[in-house]
mmCIF file of C-alpha atoms in Angstrom:
data_model
loop_
_atom_site.group_PDB
_atom_site.id
_atom_site.type_symbol
_atom_site.label_atom_id
_atom_site.label_comp_id
_atom_site.label_asym_id
_atom_site.label_seq_id
_atom_site.Cartn_x
_atom_site.Cartn_y
_atom_site.Cartn_z
ATOM 1 C CA MET A 1 11.563 10.547 -31.818
ATOM 2 C CA GLN A 2 13.231 8.025 -29.563
ATOM 3 C CA HIS A 3 12.365 7.778 -25.869
ATOM 4 C CA VAL A 4 15.429 8.047 -23.638
ATOM 5 C CA PRO A 5 14.821 6.639 -20.169
ATOM 6 C CA SER A 6 15.772 8.889 -17.292
ATOM 7 C CA GLU A 7 18.327 7.764 -14.759
ATOM 8 C CA PRO A 8 16.795 6.762 -11.433
ATOM 9 C CA PRO A 9 17.861 8.664 -8.331
ATOM 10 C CA ALA A 10 20.812 7.329 -6.397
ATOM 11 C CA PRO A 11 21.274 7.358 -2.622
ATOM 12 C CA GLY A 12 22.379 10.795 -1.491
ATOM 13 C CA ASP A 13 20.872 12.667 -4.455
ATOM 14 C CA PRO A 14 19.288 15.950 -3.373
ATOM 15 C CA ARG A 15 15.517 16.436 -3.442
ATOM 16 C CA SER A 16 13.964 18.218 -6.352
ATOM 17 C CA PRO A 17 13.384 21.896 -5.530
ATOM 18 C CA GLY A 18 10.460 22.131 -7.935
ATOM 19 C CA PRO A 19 6.793 21.302 -7.416
ATOM 20 C CA ARG A 20 5.448 17.825 -7.960
ATOM 21 C CA PRO A 21 3.872 17.200 -11.347
ATOM 22 C CA PRO A 22 0.104 16.724 -11.455
ATOM 23 C CA ALA A 23 -1.238 13.274 -10.623
ATOM 24 C CA ARG A 24 -1.714 10.853 -13.482
ATOM 25 C CA GLY A 25 -4.513 8.333 -13.741
ATOM 26 C CA SER A 26 -2.241 5.549 -12.495
ATOM 27 C CA ASP A 27 -1.374 7.592 -9.394
ATOM 28 C CA VAL A 28 -5.038 8.018 -8.533
ATOM 29 C CA ALA A 29 -5.738 4.342 -9.276
ATOM 30 C CA TRP A 30 -2.967 3.189 -6.890
ATOM 31 C CA VAL A 31 -4.245 5.449 -4.129
ATOM 32 C CA ALA A 32 -7.851 4.320 -4.693
ATOM 33 C CA LEU A 33 -6.775 0.659 -4.518
ATOM 34 C CA ALA A 34 -4.816 1.254 -1.317
ATOM 35 C CA VAL A 35 -7.708 3.118 0.331
ATOM 36 C CA ALA A 36 -10.223 0.453 -0.718
ATOM 37 C CA LEU A 37 -8.058 -2.379 0.652
ATOM 38 C CA ALA A 38 -7.447 -0.483 3.894
ATOM 39 C CA LEU A 39 -11.184 0.148 4.364
ATOM 40 C CA ILE A 40 -12.104 -3.458 3.603
ATOM 41 C CA THR A 41 -9.450 -4.639 6.050
ATOM 42 C CA ALA A 42 -10.652 -2.280 8.786
ATOM 43 C CA VAL A 43 -14.242 -3.490 8.372
ATOM 44 C CA GLN A 44 -13.158 -7.126 8.377
ATOM 45 C CA LEU A 45 -11.038 -6.717 11.507
ATOM 46 C CA THR A 46 -13.857 -4.870 13.286
ATOM 47 C CA LEU A 47 -16.379 -7.588 12.434
ATOM 48 C CA LEU A 48 -13.893 -10.287 13.416
ATOM 49 C CA ALA A 49 -13.281 -8.664 16.799
ATOM 50 C CA TYR A 50 -17.022 -8.247 17.370
ATOM 51 C CA ARG A 51 -17.723 -11.868 16.466
ATOM 52 C CA ALA A 52 -14.877 -13.099 18.643
ATOM 53 C CA ALA A 53 -16.193 -11.121 21.596
ATOM 54 C CA THR A 54 -19.865 -12.061 21.222
ATOM 55 C CA ALA A 55 -19.955 -15.500 19.601
ATOM 56 C CA SER A 56 -21.129 -18.398 21.725
ATOM 57 C CA GLY A 57 -20.209 -21.115 19.236
ATOM 58 C CA PRO A 58 -17.333 -23.599 19.413
ATOM 59 C CA THR A 59 -13.915 -22.241 20.329
ATOM 60 C CA ALA A 60 -10.914 -22.584 18.048
ATOM 61 C CA GLY A 61 -8.003 -24.814 18.966
ATOM 62 C CA GLY A 62 -4.312 -23.926 18.946
ATOM 63 C CA GLY A 63 -3.708 -24.962 15.341
ATOM 64 C CA MET A 64 -6.692 -22.994 14.107
ATOM 65 C CA LEU A 65 -5.591 -19.913 16.060
ATOM 66 C CA LEU A 66 -2.070 -20.197 14.606
ATOM 67 C CA LEU A 67 -3.464 -20.498 11.081
ATOM 68 C CA ALA A 68 -5.747 -17.506 11.646
ATOM 69 C CA PHE A 69 -2.799 -15.498 12.990
ATOM 70 C CA VAL A 70 -0.628 -16.347 9.974
ATOM 71 C CA ILE A 71 -3.410 -15.489 7.521
ATOM 72 C CA THR A 72 -4.085 -12.201 9.320
ATOM 73 C CA VAL A 73 -0.415 -11.208 9.357
ATOM 74 C CA VAL A 74 0.035 -12.098 5.693
ATOM 75 C CA TRP A 75 -3.087 -10.112 4.767
ATOM 76 C CA LEU A 76 -2.023 -7.071 6.788
ATOM 77 C CA LEU A 77 1.467 -7.174 5.273
ATOM 78 C CA THR A 78 -0.086 -7.409 1.797
ATOM 79 C CA VAL A 79 -2.310 -4.394 2.458
ATOM 80 C CA TYR A 80 0.689 -2.503 3.847
ATOM 81 C CA TRP A 81 2.773 -3.411 0.770
ATOM 82 C CA VAL A 82 0.030 -2.200 -1.578
ATOM 83 C CA ALA A 83 -0.476 1.019 0.376
ATOM 84 C CA VAL A 84 3.235 1.800 0.528
ATOM 85 C CA GLY A 85 3.583 0.816 -3.127
ATOM 86 C CA ALA A 86 0.744 3.160 -4.020
ATOM 87 C CA TRP A 87 2.542 6.000 -2.316
ATOM 88 C CA ARG A 88 5.986 5.215 -3.745
ATOM 89 C CA ARG A 89 4.655 4.660 -7.269
ATOM 90 C CA SER A 90 2.850 7.981 -7.259
ATOM 91 C CA VAL A 91 4.331 11.383 -7.957
ATOM 92 C CA TRP A 92 3.524 12.323 -4.346
ATOM 93 C CA GLY A 93 5.867 9.740 -2.872
ATOM 94 C CA CYS A 94 8.864 10.454 -5.079
ATOM 95 C CA PRO A 95 10.883 13.535 -4.116
ATOM 96 C CA PHE A 96 12.929 13.539 -7.330
ATOM 97 C CA ASP A 97 12.378 15.099 -10.721
ATOM 98 C CA HIS A 98 9.982 13.432 -13.150
ATOM 99 C CA GLU A 99 10.348 13.802 -16.898
#
């Protein structure tokens, strides 16, 4: 028996009228990874804000603040990419037929 790949949906294709198939292990793994990264990020940002508001140590200069901003933006974009990827790679995020 030879596996024939299905054709991916094209722009303008109608949604599938049928129900979504049950979640596979990879679907659950993607969602778990996205939730874990989002929770870790939320905790980190909360602790960072608390430390920034209450710390009495040395203040950061302009270069350090720019570097921290870039790192934060890159991290948040990475978490967003993983979370959106988890949704799109799962059967829940794809409105088309699965074979």
